[in-house]
Coordinates of C-alpha atoms in Angstrom, one line a residue:
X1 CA 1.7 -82.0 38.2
X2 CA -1.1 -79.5 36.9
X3 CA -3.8 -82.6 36.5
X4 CA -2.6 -84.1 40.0
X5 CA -3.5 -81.5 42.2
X6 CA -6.5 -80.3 39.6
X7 CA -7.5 -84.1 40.5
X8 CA -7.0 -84.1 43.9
X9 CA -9.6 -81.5 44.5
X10 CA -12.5 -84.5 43.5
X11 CA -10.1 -86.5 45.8
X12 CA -10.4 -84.5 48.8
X13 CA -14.1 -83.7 48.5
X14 CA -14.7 -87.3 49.0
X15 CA -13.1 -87.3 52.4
X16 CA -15.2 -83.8 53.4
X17 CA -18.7 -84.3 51.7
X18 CA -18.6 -88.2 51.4
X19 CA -20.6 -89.3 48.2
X20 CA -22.2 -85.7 47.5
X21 CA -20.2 -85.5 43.8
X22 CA -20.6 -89.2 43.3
X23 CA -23.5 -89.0 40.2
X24 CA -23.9 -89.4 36.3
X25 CA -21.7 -92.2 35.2
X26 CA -19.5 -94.1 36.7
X27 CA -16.3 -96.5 35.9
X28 CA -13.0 -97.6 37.2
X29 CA -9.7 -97.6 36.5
X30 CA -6.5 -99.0 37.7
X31 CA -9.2 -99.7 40.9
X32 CA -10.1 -95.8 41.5
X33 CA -13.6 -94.6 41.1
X34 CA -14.5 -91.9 38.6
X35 CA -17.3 -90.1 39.1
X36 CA -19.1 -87.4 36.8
X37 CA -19.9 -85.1 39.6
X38 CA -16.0 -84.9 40.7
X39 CA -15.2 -85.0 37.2
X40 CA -17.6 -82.0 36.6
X41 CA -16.2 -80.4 40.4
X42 CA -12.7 -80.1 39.4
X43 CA -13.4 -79.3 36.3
X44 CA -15.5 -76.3 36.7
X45 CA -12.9 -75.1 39.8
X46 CA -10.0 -75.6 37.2
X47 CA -11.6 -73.6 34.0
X48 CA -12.5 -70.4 36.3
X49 CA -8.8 -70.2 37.1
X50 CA -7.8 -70.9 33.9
X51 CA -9.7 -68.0 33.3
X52 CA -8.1 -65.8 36.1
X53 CA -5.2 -66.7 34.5
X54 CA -6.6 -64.9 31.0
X55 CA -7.0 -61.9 33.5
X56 CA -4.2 -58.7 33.3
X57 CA -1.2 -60.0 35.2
X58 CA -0.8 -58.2 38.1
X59 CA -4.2 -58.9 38.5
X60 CA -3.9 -63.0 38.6
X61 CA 0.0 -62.6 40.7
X62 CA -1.9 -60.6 43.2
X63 CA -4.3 -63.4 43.7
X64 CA -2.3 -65.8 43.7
X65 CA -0.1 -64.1 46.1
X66 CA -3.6 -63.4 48.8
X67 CA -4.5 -67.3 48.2
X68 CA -0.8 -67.9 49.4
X69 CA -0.3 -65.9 52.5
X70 CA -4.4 -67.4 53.8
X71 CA -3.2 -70.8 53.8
X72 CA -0.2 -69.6 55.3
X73 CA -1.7 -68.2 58.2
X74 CA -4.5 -70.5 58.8
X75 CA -2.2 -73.3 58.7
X76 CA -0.3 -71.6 61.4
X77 CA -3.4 -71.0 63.5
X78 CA -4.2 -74.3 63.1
X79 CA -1.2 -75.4 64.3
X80 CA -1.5 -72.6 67.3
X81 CA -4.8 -74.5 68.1
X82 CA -3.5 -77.6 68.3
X83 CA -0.2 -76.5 70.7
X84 CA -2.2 -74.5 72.8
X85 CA -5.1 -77.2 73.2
X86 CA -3.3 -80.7 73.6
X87 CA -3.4 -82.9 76.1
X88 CA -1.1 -85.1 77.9
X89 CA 2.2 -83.4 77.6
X90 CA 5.4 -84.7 75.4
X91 CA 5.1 -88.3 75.7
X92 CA 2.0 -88.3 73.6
X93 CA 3.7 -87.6 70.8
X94 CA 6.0 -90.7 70.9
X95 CA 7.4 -92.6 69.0
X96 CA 10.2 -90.4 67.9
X97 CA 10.4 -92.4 64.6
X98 CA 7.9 -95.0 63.0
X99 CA 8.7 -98.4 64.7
X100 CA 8.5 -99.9 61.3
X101 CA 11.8 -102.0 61.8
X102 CA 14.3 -99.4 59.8
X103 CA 16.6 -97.2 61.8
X104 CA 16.3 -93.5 62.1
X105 CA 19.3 -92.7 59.6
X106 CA 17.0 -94.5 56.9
X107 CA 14.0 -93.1 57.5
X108 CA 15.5 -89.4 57.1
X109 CA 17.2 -90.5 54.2
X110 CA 13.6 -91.6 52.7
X111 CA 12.4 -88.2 53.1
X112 CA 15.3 -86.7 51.9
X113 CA 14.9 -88.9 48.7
X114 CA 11.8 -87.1 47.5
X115 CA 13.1 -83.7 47.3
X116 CA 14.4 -83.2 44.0
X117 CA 10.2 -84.0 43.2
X118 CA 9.4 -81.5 45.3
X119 CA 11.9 -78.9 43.6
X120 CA 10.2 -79.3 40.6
X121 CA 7.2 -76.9 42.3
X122 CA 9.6 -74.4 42.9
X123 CA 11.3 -74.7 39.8
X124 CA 8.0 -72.4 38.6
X125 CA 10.5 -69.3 40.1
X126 CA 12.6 -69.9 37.9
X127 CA 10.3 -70.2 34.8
X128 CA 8.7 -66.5 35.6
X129 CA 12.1 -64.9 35.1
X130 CA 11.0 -63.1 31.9
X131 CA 8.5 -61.2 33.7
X132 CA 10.5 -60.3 37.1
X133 CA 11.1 -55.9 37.2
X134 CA 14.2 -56.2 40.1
X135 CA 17.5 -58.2 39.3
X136 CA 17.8 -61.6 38.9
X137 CA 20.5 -62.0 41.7
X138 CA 17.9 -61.7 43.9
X139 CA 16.0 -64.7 42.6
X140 CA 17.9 -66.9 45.4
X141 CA 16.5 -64.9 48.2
X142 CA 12.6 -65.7 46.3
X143 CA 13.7 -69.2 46.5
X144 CA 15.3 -69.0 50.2
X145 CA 12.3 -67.7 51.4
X146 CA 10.0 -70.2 49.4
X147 CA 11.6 -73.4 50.4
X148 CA 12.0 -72.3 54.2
X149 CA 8.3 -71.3 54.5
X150 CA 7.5 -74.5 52.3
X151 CA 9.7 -76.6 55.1
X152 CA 7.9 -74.7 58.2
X153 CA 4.6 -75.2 56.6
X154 CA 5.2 -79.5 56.2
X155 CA 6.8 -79.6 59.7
X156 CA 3.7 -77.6 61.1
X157 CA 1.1 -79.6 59.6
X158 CA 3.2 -83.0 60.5
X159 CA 3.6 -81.7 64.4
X160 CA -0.8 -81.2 64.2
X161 CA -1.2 -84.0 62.6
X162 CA -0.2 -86.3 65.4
X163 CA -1.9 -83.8 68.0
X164 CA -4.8 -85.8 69.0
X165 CA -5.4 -89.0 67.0
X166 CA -9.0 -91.4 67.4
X167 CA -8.8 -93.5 70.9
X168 CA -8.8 -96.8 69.5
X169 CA -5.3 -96.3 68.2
X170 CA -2.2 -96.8 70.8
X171 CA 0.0 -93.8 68.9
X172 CA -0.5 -91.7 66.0
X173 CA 1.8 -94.1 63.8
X174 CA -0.9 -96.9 63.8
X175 CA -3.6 -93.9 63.3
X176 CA -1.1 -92.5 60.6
X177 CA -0.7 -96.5 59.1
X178 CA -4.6 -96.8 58.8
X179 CA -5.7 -93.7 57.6
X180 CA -5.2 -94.6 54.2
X181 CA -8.1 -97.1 54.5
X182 CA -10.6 -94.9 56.5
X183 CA -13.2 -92.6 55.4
X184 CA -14.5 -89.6 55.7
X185 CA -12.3 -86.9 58.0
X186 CA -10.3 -89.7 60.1
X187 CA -9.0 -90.5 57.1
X188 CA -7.1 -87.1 56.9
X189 CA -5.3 -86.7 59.9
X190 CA -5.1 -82.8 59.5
X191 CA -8.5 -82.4 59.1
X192 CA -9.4 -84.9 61.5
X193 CA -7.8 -82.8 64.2
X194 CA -9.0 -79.8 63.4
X195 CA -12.2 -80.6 63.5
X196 CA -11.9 -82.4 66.6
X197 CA -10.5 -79.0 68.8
X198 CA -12.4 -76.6 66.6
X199 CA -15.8 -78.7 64.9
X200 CA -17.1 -77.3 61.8
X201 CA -15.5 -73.9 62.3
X202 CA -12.2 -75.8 62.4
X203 CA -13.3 -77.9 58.8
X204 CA -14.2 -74.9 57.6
X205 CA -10.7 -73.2 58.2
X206 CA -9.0 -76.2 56.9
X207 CA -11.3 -76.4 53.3
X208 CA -10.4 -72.4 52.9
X209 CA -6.7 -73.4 53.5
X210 CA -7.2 -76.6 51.4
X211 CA -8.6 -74.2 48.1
X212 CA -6.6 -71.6 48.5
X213 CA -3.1 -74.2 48.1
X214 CA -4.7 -75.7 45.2
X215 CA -5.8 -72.5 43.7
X216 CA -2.2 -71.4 44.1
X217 CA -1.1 -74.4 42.1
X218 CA -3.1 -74.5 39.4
X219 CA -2.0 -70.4 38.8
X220 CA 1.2 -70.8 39.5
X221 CA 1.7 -74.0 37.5
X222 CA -0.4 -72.9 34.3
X223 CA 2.0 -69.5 34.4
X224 CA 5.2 -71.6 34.5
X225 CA 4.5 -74.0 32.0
X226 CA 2.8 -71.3 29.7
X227 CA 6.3 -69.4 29.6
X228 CA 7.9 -72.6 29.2
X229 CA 6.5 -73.1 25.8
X230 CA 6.5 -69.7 25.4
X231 CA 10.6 -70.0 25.7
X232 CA 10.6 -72.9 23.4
X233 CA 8.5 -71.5 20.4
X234 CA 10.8 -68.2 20.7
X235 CA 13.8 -70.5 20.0
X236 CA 12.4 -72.4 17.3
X237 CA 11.4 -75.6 19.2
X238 CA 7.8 -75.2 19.3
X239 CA 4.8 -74.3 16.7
X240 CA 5.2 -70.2 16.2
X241 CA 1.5 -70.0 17.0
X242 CA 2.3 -70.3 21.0
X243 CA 4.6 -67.2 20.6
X244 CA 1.5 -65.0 20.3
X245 CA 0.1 -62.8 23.0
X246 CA -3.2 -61.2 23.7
X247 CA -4.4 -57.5 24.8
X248 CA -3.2 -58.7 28.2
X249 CA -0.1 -59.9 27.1
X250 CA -0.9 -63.4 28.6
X251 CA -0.2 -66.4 26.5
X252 CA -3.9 -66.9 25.1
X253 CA -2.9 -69.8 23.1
X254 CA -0.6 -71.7 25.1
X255 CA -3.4 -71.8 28.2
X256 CA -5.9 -73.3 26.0
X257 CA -4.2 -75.7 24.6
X258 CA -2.9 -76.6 28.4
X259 CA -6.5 -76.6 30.0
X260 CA -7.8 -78.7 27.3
X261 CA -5.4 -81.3 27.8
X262 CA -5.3 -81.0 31.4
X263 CA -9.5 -81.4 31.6
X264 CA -9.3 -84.2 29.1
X265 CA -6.7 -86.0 32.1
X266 CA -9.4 -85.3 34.8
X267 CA -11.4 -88.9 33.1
X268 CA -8.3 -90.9 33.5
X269 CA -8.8 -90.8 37.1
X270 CA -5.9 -90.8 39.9
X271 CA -4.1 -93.9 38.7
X272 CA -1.4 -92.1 37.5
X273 CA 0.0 -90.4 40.0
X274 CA 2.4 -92.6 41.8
X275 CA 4.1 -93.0 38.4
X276 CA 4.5 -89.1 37.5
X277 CA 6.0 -89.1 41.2
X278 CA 8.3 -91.5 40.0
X279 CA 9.6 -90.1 36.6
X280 CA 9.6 -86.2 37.8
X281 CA 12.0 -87.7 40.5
X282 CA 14.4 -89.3 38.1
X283 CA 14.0 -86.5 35.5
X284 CA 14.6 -83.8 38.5
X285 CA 18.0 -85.4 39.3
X286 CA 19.1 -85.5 35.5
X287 CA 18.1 -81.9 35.1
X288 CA 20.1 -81.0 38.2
X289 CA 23.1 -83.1 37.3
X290 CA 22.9 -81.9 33.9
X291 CA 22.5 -78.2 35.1
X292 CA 25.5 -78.6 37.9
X293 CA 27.7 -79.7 34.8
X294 CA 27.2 -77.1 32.5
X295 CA 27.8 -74.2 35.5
X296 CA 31.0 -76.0 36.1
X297 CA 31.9 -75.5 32.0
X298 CA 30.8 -72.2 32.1
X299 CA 33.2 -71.3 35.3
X300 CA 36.0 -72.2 33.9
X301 CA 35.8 -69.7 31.4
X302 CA 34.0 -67.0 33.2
X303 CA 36.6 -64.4 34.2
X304 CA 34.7 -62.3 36.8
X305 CA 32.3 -65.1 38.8
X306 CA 34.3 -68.3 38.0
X307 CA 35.0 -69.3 41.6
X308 CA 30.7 -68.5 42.6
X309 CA 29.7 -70.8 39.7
X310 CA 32.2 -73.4 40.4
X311 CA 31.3 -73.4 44.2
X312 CA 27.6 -73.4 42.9
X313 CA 28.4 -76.5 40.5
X314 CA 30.3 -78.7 41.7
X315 CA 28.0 -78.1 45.1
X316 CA 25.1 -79.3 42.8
X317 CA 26.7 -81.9 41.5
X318 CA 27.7 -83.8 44.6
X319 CA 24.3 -83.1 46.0
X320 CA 23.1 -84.3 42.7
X321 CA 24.4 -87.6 43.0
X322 CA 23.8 -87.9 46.9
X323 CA 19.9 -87.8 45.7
X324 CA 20.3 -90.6 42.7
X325 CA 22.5 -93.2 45.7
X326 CA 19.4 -91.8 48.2
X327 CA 16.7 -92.8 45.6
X328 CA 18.6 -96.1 44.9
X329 CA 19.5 -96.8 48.6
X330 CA 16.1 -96.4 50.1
X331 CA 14.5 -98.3 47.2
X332 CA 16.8 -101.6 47.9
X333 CA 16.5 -101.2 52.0
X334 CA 13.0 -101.2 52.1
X335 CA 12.1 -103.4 48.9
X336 CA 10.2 -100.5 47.4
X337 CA 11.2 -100.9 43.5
X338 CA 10.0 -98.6 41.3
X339 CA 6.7 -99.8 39.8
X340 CA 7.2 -101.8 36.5
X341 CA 4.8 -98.8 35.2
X342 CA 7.0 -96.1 36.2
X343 CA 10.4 -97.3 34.1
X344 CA 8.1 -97.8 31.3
X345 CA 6.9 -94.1 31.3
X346 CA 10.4 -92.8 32.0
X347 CA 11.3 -94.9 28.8
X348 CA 8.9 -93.8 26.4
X349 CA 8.9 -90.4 27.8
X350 CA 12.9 -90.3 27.1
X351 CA 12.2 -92.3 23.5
X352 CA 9.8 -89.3 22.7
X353 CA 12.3 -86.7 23.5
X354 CA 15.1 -88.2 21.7
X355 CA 12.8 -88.4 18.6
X356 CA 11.7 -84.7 18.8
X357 CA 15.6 -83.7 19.3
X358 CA 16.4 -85.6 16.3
X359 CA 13.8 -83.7 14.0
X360 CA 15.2 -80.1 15.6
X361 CA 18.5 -81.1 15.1
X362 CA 17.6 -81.8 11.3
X363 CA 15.6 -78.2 10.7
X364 CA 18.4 -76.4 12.7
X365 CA 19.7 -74.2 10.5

């Protein structure tokens, strides 16, 4: 998830600045275009917050925590802009749902279907815990908060996005259909509509906004997965070396070795990311259903909070499973199976795992 939305920065520059990044060498694969200029872009974007990262603590969490609340509120001033300056009342934002032959139940239930990838963001919470000064029963509220201001953000920049759309579409679902094939700002509907109310004040706004999310994903994702390792060497499941901390007590090693990897990704292109959407999606249901089990074990021998965690369990559990028959179910109705490439990563990537739990297993002492 690091590399995808280090990549997309390349991604998105094409849309804004057309071919201005598009020198040095050049090659293809999977059919995407990889440039040396966008290669070079993201890549120098990515290693200076790599290196806010190296910064004290506070110092990066306060950062990332500005970066947050700007795209915040210029998403909600965009969205402000659009309300107060469309045209043509309610009925220009029919259809209700895309008249794409599937009833509304199914469509909300293809939406629905992608949120255990979507968790695995917020998941990062979770993976700071070591470093949190308040209780840890207040963790839900953090993740409340996050996930309803994660859901008002999407629902704002879906109700602009269909604001205002170019005149030679009928609705904004044709616009919506075709703007995967068009260039330049039409084909980002957000963007495209901002620009029209606002001009280049309003693509301005909207490239701030687009940084400062990115920005926030690349901290907040190279802190989580840093103290993920961290976790695993302290239990004996990963080289010692990655247990070591500098003068700033940041995990020196462990960012390294994750920015090299990540910046050696950034020449493989975009090809990939359809399939990582894929397995985190299966792997975030097994982790859930896995998790959900092991509350409801722990309940039942848990004196003081037994009924909480077996509420909290068994409520993941059946949600759990409602996401695998959503997954399944919208994959059969619209005849959208998973790419052959996406079950052979979630294979090896399983194959690998078993392999390294094996060798544990054998040095556990």
């Amino acid at each position: 998830i690091l590399w995808a939305n280090v990549s997309s920065i390349s991604l998105f520059a094409r849309y804004i600045f057309g071919n201005t990044f598009q020198f040095g060498f050049h090659y293809s694969i999977g059919g995407y275009d990889i440039w040396l200029g966008e290669i070079l872009l993201s890549l120098s974007i990515f290693l200076l917050f790599v290196g806010v990262c190296l910064l004290k603590r506070n110092v990066s969490t306060s950062i990332q925590a500005g970066l947050v609340i700007l795209f915040v509120a210029l998403i909600i001033a965009g969205f402000i802009v659009a309300f107060v300056m469309h045209q043509g009342g309610i009925d220009t934002y029919k259809p209700d749902f895309a008249p794409n032959g599937n009833n509304e139940f199914i469509q909300i239930v293809g939406v629905v279907g992608m949120m255990p990838w979507a968790f695995i963001g917020f998941e990062s919470i979770s993976h700071q815990s070591k470093d949190f000064k308040f209780r840890h029963r207040n963790v839900f509220r953090i993740f409340l908060i996050s996930v309803t201001v994660t859901a008002l953000v999407y629902i704002l920049i879906c109700q602009l996005s269909i604001s205002v759309f170019p005149s030679e579409y009928a609705n904004w679902y044709e616009y919506l259909t075709s703007s995967t094939s068009l260039s330049g700002l039409d084909g980002i509907p957000a963007f495209y509509v901002i620009h029209r109310y606002l001009g280049n004040f309003g693509l301005v706004m909207f490239v701030i906004a687009l940084l400062a999310i990115i920005l926030t994903s690349i901290i907040g994702n190279m802190l989580a997965l840093s103290n993920l390792l961290h976790s695993m060497a302290v239990d004996g499941i990963f080289p010692k070396p990655f247990m070591k901390l500098d003068k700033n007590d940041n995990l020196r090693n462990i960012i390294i070795v994750i920015a090299i990897v990540t910046s050696l990704m950034l020449f493989f292109g975009r090809i990939l990311i359809g399939w990582i959407v894929d397995v985190n999606t299966f792997c975030g249901i097994i982790v859930y259903l896995y998790i959900s089990i092991i509350t409801v074990n722990k309940a039942r021998r848990d004196a003081n909070h037994g009924r909480e965690g077996m509420l909290a369990g068994i409520s993941g559990l059946v949600l759990g499973i409602a996401f695998a028959i959503s997954v399944i179910f919208n994959d059969f109705v619209n005849s959208n199976y998973l790419a052959k490439e996406s079950i052979l990563f979630f294979v090896i990537w399983a194959l690998v795992g078993f392999v390294y739990y094996a060798f544990l297993i054998k040095r556990d002492k």
